[in-house]
XYZ file of C-alpha atoms in Angstrom:
595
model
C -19.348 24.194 -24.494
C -21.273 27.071 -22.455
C -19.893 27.806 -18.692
C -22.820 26.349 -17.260
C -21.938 22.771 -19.276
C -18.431 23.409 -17.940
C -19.555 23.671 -14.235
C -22.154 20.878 -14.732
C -19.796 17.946 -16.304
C -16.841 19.105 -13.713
C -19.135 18.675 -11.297
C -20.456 16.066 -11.875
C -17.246 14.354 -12.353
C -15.928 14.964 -9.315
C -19.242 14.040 -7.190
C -19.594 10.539 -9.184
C -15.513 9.996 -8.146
C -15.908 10.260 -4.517
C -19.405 9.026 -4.161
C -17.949 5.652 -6.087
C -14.973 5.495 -3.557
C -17.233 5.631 -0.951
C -19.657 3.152 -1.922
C -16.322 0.753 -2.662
C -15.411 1.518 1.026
C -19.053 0.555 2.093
C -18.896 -2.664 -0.049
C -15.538 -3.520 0.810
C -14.235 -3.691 -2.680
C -11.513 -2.336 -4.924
C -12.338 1.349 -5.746
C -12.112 0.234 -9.525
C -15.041 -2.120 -9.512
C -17.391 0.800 -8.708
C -15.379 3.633 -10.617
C -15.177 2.492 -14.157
C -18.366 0.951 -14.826
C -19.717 4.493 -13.437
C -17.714 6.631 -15.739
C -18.437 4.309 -18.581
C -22.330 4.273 -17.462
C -22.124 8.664 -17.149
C -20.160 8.817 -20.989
C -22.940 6.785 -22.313
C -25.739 8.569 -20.921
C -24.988 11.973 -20.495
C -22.939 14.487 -22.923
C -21.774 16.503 -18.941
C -18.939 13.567 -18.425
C -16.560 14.269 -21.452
C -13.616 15.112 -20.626
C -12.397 15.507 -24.215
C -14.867 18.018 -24.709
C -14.352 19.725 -20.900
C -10.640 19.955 -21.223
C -9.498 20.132 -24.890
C -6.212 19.313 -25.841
C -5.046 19.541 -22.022
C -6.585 16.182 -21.413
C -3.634 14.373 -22.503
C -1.333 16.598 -20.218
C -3.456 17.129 -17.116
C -4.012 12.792 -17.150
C -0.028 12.522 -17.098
C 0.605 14.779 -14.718
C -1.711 13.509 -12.743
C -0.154 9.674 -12.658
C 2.591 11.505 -12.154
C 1.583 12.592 -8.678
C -0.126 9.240 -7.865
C 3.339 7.330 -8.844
C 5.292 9.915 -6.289
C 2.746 8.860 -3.522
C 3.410 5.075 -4.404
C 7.313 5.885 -4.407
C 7.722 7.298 -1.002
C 6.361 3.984 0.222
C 9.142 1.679 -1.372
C 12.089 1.053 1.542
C 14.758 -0.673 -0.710
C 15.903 -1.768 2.825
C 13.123 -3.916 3.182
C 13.462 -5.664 -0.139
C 16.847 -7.601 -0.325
C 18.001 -10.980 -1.643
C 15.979 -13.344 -3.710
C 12.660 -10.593 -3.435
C 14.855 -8.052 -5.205
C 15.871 -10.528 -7.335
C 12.011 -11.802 -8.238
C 10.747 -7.842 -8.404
C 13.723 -7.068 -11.307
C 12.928 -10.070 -13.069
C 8.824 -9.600 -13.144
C 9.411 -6.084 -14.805
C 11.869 -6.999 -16.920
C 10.926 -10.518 -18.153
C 7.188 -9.067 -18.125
C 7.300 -6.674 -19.967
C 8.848 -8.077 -23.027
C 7.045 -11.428 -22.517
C 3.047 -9.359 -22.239
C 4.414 -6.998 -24.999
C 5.194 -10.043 -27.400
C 2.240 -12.111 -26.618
C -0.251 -9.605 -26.446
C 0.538 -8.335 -29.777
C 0.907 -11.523 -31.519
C -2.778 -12.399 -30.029
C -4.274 -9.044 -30.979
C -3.876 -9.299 -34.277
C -5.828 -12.078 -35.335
C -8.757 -11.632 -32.200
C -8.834 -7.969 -32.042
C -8.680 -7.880 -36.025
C -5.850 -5.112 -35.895
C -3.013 -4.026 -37.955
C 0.345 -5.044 -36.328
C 1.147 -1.138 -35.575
C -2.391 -1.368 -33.201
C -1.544 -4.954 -31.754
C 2.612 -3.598 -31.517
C 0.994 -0.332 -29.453
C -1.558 -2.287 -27.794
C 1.020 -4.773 -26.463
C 3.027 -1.813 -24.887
C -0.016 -0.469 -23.075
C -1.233 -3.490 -21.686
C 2.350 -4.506 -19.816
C 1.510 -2.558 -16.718
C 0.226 -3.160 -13.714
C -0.317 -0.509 -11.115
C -0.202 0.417 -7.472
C -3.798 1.986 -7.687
C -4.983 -1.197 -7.969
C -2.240 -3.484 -6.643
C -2.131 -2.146 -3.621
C -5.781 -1.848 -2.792
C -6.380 -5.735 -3.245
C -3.404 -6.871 -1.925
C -4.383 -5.027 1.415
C -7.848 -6.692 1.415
C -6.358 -10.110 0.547
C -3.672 -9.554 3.153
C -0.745 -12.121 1.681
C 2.211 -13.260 3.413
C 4.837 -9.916 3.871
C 7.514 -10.660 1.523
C 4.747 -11.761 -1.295
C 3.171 -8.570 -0.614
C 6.145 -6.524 -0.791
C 7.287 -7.966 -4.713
C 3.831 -7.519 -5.696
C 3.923 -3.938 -4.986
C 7.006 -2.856 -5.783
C 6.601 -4.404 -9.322
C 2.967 -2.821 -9.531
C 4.715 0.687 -8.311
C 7.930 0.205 -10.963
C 6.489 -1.343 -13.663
C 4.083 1.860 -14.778
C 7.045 4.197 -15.643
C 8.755 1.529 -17.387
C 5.605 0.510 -19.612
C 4.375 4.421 -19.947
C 8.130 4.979 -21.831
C 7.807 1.495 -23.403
C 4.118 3.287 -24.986
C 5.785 6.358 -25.825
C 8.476 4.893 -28.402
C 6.310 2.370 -29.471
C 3.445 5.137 -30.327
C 5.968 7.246 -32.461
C 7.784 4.564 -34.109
C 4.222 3.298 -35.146
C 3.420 6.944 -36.520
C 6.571 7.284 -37.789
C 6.344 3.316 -39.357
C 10.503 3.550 -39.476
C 12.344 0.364 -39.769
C 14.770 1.377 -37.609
C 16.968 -1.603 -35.490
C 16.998 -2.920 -32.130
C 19.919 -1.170 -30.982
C 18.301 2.093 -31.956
C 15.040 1.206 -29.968
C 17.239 0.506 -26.730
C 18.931 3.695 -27.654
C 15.936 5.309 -27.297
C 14.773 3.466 -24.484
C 17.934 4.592 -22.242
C 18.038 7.887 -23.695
C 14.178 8.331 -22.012
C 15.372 6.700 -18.927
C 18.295 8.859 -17.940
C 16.185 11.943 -18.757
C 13.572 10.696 -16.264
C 16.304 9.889 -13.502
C 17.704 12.901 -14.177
C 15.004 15.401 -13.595
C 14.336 12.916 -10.551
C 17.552 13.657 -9.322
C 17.235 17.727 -9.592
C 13.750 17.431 -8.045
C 15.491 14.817 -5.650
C 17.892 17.204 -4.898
C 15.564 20.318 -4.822
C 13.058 18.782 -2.117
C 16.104 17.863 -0.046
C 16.770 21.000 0.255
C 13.732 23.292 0.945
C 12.397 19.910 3.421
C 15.780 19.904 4.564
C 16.742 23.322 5.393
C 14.080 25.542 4.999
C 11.855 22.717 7.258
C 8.292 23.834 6.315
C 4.909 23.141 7.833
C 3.436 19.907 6.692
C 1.193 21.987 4.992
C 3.626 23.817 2.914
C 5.483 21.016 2.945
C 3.401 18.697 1.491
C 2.192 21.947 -1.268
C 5.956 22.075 -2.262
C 6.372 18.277 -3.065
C 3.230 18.231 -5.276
C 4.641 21.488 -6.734
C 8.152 20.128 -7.570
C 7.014 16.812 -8.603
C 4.554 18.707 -10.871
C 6.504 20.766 -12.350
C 9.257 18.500 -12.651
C 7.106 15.757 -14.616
C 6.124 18.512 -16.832
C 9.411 19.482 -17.391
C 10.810 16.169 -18.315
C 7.842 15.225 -20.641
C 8.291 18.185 -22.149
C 11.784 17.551 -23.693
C 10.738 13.787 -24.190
C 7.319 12.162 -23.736
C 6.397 10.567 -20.880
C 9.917 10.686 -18.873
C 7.361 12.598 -16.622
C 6.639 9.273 -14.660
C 9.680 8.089 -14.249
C 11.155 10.819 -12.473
C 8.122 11.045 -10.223
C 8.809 7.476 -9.220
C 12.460 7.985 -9.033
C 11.848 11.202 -6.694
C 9.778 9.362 -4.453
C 11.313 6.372 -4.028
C 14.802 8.513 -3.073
C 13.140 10.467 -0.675
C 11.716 7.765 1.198
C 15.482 6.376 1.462
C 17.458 9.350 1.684
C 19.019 9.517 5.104
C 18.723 12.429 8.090
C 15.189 13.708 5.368
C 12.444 13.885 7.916
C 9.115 13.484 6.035
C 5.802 13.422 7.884
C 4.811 10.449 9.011
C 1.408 11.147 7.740
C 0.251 13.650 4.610
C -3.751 13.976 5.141
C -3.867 16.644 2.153
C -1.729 14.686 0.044
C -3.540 11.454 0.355
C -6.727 13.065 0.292
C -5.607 14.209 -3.326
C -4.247 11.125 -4.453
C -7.123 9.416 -3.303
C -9.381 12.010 -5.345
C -7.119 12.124 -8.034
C -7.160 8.357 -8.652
C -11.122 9.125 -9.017
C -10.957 11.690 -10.891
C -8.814 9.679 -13.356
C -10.582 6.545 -14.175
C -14.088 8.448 -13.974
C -12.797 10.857 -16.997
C -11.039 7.959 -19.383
C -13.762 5.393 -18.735
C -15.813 7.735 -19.891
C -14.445 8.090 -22.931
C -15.522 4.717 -23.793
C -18.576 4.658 -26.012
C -20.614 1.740 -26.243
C -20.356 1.432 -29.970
C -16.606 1.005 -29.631
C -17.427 -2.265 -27.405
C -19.849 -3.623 -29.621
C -17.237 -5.935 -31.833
C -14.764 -5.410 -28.890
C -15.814 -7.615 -26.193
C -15.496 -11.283 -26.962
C -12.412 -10.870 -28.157
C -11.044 -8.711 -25.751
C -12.633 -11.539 -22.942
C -10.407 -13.938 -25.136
C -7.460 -11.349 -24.647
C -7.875 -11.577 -20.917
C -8.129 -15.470 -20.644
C -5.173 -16.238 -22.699
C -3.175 -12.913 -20.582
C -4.368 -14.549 -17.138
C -4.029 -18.143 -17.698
C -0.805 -18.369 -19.958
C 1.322 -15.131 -19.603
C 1.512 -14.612 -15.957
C 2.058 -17.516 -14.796
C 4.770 -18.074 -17.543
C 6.208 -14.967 -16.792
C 6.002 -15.216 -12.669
C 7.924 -18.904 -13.065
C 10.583 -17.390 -15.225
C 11.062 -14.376 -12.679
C 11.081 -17.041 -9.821
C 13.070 -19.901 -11.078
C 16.202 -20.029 -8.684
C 14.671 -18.485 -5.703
C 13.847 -19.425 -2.365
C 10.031 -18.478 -3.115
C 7.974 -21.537 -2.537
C 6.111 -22.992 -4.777
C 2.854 -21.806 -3.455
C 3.771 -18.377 -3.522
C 5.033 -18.595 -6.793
C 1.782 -19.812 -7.996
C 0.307 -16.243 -6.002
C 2.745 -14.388 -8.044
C 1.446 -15.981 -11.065
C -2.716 -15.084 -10.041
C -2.029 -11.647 -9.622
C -1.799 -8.817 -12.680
C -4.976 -6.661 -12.939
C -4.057 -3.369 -15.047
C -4.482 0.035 -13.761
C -4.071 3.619 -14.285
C -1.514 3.816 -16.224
C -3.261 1.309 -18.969
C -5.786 3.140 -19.556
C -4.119 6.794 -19.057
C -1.899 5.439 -22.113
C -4.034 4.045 -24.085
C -6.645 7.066 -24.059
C -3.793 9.646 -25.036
C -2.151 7.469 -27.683
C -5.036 5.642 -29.822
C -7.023 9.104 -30.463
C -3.628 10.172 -32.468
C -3.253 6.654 -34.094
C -6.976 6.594 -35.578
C -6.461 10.638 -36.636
C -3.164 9.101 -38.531
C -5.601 6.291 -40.254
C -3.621 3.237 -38.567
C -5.693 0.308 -39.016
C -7.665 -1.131 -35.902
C -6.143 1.968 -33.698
C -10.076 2.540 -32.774
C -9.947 -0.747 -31.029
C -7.151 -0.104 -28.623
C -8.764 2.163 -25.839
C -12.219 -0.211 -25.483
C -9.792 -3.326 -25.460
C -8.132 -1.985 -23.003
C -11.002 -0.909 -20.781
C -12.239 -4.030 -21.141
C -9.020 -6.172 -19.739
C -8.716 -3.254 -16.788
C -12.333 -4.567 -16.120
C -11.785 -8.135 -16.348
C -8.468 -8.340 -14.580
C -9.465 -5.937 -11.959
C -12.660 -7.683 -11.532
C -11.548 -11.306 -11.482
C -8.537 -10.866 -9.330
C -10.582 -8.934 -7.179
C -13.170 -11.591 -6.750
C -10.922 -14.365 -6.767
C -7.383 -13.411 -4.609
C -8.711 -13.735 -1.492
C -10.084 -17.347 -2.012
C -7.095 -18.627 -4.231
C -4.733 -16.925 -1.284
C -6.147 -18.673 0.875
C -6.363 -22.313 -1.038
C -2.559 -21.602 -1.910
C -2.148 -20.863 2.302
C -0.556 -18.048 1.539
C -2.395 -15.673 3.764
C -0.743 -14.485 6.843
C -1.421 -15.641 9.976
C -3.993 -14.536 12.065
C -1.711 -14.673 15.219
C -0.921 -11.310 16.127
C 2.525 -10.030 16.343
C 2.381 -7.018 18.930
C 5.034 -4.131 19.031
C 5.560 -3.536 22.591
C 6.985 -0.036 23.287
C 9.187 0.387 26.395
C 11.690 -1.791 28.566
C 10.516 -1.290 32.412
C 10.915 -4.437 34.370
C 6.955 -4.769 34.261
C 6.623 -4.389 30.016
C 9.491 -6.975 29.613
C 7.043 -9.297 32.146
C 4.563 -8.738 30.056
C 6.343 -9.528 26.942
C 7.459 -12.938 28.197
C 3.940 -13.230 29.014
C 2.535 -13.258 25.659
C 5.258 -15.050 24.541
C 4.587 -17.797 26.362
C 1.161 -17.655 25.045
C 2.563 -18.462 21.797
C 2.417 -14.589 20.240
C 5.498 -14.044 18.313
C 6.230 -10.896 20.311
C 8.871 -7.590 19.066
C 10.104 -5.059 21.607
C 11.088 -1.648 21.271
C 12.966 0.641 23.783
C 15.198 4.052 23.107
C 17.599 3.826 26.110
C 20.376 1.470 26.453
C 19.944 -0.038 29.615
C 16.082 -1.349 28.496
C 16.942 -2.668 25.422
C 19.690 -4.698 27.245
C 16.885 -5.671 29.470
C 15.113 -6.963 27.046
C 17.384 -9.075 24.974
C 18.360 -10.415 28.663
C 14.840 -11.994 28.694
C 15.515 -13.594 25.131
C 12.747 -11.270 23.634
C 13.098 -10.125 20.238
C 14.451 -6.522 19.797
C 13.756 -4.619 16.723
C 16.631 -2.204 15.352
C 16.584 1.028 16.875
C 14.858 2.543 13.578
C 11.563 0.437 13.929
C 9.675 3.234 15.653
C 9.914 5.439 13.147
C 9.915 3.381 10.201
C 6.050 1.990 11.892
C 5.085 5.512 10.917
C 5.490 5.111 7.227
C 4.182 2.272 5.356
C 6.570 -0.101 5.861
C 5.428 -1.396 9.646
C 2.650 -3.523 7.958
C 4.710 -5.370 5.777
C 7.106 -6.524 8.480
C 3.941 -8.096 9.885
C 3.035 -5.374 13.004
C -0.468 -6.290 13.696
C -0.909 -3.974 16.297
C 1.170 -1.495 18.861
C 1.176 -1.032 22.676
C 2.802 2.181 24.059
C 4.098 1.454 27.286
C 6.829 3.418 28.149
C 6.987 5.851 31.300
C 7.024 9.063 29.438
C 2.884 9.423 28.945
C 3.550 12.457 26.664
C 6.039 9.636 24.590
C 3.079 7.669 24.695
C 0.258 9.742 23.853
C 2.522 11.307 21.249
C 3.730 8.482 19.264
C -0.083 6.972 19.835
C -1.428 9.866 17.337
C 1.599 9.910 15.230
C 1.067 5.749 14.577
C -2.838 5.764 14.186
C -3.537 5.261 10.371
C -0.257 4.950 9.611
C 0.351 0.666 10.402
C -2.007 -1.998 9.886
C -3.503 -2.640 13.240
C -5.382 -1.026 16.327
C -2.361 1.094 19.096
C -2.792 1.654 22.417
C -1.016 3.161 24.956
C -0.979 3.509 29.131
C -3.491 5.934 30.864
C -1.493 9.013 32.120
C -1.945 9.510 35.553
C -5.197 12.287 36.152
C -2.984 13.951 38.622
C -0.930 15.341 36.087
C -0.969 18.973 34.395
C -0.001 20.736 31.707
C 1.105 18.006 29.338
C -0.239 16.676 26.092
C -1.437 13.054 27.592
C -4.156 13.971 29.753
C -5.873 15.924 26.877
C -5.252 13.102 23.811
C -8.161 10.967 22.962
C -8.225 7.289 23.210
C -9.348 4.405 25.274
C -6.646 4.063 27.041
C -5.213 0.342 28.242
C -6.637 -1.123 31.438
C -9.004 1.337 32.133
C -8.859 4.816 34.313
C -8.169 2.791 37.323
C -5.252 1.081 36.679
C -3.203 4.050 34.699
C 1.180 3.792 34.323
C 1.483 4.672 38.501
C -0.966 2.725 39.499
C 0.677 -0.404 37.807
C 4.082 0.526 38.373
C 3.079 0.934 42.640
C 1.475 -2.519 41.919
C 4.014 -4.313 40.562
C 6.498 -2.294 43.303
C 4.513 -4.128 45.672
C 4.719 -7.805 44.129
C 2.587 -8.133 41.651
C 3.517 -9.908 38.641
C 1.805 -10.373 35.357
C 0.974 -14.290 34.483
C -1.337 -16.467 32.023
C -4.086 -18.602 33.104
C -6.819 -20.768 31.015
C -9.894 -18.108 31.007
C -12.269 -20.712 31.184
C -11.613 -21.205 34.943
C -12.548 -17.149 35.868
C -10.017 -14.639 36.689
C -9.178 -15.646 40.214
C -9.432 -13.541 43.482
C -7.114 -10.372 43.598
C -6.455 -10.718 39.807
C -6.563 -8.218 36.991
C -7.294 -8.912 33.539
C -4.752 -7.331 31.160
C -5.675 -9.125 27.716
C -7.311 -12.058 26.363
C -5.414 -14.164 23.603
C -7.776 -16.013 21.773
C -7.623 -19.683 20.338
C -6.462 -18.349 16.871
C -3.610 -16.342 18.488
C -5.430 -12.704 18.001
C -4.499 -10.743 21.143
C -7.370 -8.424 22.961
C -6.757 -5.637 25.181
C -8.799 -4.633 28.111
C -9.534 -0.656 27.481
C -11.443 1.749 29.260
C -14.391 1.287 26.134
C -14.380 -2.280 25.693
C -13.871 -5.317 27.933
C -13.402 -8.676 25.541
C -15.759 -11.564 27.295
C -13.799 -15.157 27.107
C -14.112 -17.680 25.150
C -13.487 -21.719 25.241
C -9.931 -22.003 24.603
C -9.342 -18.131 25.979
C -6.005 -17.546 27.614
C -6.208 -14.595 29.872
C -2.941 -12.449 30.899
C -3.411 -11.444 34.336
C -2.053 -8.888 36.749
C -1.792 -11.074 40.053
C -2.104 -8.974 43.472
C 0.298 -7.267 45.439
C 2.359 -9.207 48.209
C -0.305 -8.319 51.140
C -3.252 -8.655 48.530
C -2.141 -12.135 47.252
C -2.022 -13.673 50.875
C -5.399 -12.359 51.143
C -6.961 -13.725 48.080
C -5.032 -17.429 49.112
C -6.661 -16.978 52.461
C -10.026 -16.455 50.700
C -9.697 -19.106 48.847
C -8.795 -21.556 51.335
């Protein structure tokens, strides 16, 4: 290819990636809806999209490196605290019990649909037992499922993809090498691949620890050195055995995000930024590789692939991995509606069938456009159809919001018996003794004294945070932790107004509509409810009485609304409004007014 070609298909590549992300995020779908049938649709009409042709023989590589760095992203998010008991339990079982129950049947049905040798239908069954936190994670967020069913589904989306890329590494070169070698030897294998993976985990593991540890870099160079050790670690590892790659990426990021005393940003812009274009970048190049003459004999049976994959083998396998727990049934049957394939499918399948049709194995053509045909389906149909079966199954979480109030003055734990008493299942949150003693004295619920920080990671979501208020009497606390949190849990935070008479601190300067409006900043409350005031719950269809103050609306459904300096929520029929009453001299006022 001439240098122009080069420029044009890279490009190109890249500009179709995030232009497909961004119409997803306009459309409010799953990335993967919009990206493969637009690499598919470039590969078919113009020779610029090829990555074969762009990158050479470093396709292969540059693809598993890549997953590599998207399955490190998906392992700093997994808090083994937060999965204990029967969820552990159900997650080890789904991997385990799924993958040899989706290798078996899938290769047993492949043959006869598919028309392929049993090496191709063996090696197609290994590829297709993944799942994926690309696209797990994605739908689960816009389906928004019950916490602990949320959690299982993504650690086994996040877990399974090492396990199944290993699982398609021996399978490829005992189907090259057609050896008749035992089961004991496979498992050999098999463990031999693993410990090599948790090894070079553990060095990288170890080596991160370090340099974050001691040498405490920027979050710039910080985040630079963890894609540079996880990079070069992967590549290290594959390089003395296929593959092993991914599973000390995982293994890396999962032990970071649970090492103790490691500080890691709450938030890593670049490094989302490039998994996010990475991701893009991925199934743009290997659905492009799909021509439409491979589909032509491919589809229908492929469709009949997916049916008997999505009506029989998940929900086998997801009552097998549940049987004996304390799942109900209804989640159970979630479990069982929820497997689209991913990344790692198709990143698999593209490097290992090109090397099985060079070696003449029989229906080895058939494995990549099979494949991209079940990532399509599954992704599609899940996509379409978890919100609505979530929500037959009542399996969605509640619309009630569960605030996180921040701070323990006499006035915040007020409020927080306030909104409990408007049926909101409130959790409070204070770093010195004497509040949080406060607050368990009013029978409120107090989260551990690690909640704070674990709401910057990903984790806050999943305990069911909807939202955060910062109320604490240290505005630069407040204003702080309000920048630190935003983007980083599920739901809207706000914190006090700092009082304008203040200078030379960071509050006055952050933006954000702050609570209550300029008028009614942390002093200003704090003299109020000095001088009497006290914060109480009345039906808003009545008005807010005389001398009153409208903190929040909680609407019929439970969702709470704060009054900010940019938006005032109207009531509603059914409205409960928490109120600021008036101070002692105000209050016989207003009652002489109203008399």
């Amino acid at each position: 290819m001439t240098q122009d070609q080069v420029f044009a298909g890279l490009g190109l590549t890249v500009a179709l990636a995030v232009g497909s992300q961004l119409l997803a995020s306009r459309l409010r779908v799953p990335a993967l809806l919009v990206l493969l049938p637009v690499g598919f649709a470039a590969g078919a009409l113009t020779d610029d999209v090829d990555p074969v042709r762009l990158l050479g023989d470093a396709f292969a590589p540059m693809v598993s490196l890549a997953v590599a760095v998207v399955l490190y992203d998906a392992g700093l998010g997994l808090d083994v605290r937060r999965l204990r008991g029967h969820p552990r339990r159900v997650v080890v079982r789904l991997i385990w019990v799924g993958v040899l129950v989706t290798w078996a049947a899938t290769a047993l049905l492949a043959v006869p649909l598919l028309g392929m040798s049993k090496r191709s239908a063996v090696m197609l069954g290994a590829v297709l037992v993944v799942s994926g936190p690309t696209v797990v994670g994605p739908l689960l967020n816009f389906v928004g499922p019950r916490e602990r069913l949320q959690r299982i589904l993504v650690w086994e989306g996040t877990l399974i993809d090492p396990v199944g890329a290993v699982l398609g590494a021996l399978v490829f070169h005992a189907v090259l090498a057609a050896d008749h070698r035992g089961v004991a030897a496979r498992v050999g294998q098999f463990a031999a691949s693993t410990g090599i993976g948790l090894a070079g985990g553990a060095v990288g593991t170890a080596a991160l620890w370090l340099i974050l540890r001691r040498l405490r870099p920027d979050e710039v160079l910080g985040t630079t050195v963890q894609l540079g050790v996880v990079v070069g670690l992967a590549a290290a590892c594959d390089v003395v055995r296929d593959d092993t790659g991914l599973i000390a990426a995982v293994a890396m990021g999962v032990a970071l995000a649970n090492l103790p005393g490691l500080d890691l940003p709450a938030r890593r812009p670049f490094f989302e930024t490039l998994v996010s274009l990475v991701i893009g970048l991925l199934f743009v190049s290997i659905s492009a590789t799909v021509t439409p003459q491979s589909l032509r004999h491919v589809v229908l049976p492929a469709l009949g692939l997916v049916a008997f994959l999505v009506l029989a083998v998940r929900p086998l396998v997801a009552a097998l991995a549940t049987f004996r727990t304390d799942l109900p049934r209804r989640e159970r049957a979630f479990v069982g509606w929820m497997a689209p394939r991913g990344i790692v499918a198709a990143s698999t399948a593209s490097t290992f069938s090109a090397a099985l049709v060079a070696q003449g194995v029989g229906g080895a053509a058939r494995i990549l456009p099979a494949t991209f045909v079940v990532i399509v389906s599954t992704v599609t149909l899940y996509g379409l159809t978890a919100l609505p079966v979530a929500r037959w199954l009542r399996v969605l979480r509640t619309a009630r919001s569960r605030p996180l109030l921040v701070g323990g003055a006499d006035w915040v734990v007020d409020l927080g018996r306030a909104l409990s008493s408007a049926g909101l299942d409130v959790l409070m949150w204070a770093g010195v003794d004497r509040e949080r003693e406060r607050i368990t004295r009013a029978g409120l619920e107090l989260a551990p004294g690690e909640l704070l920080a674990d709401a910057t990671g990903a984790g806050a979501e999943l305990e069911g945070i909807t939202g955060v208020l910062l109320l604490t009497a240290e505005d630069d606390f407040n204003a702080l932790a309000a920048m630190t949190l935003r983007g980083g849990i599920e739901g809207p935070v706000h914190r006090l107004g700092a009082p304008s008479s203040r200078h030379g601190v960071v509050a006055p300067y952050t933006g954000g509509a702050a609570l209550f409006g300029k008028d009614l900043d942390r002093s200003e409350l704090e003299r109020r409810y000095r001088g009497g005031a006290r914060i109480v719950t009345a039906a808003a269809d009545a008005g807010i009485p005389a001398g009153h103050r409208l903190l929040f609306l909680v609407r019929a459904d439970g969702r709470l609304l704060p009054v900010t300096e940019a938006d005032r929520p109207l009531p509603r029929p059914g409205d409960l409004a928490v109120l600021l009453g008036p101070c002692g001299g105000d209050r016989a006022a207003a009652s002489a007014a109203g008399r």
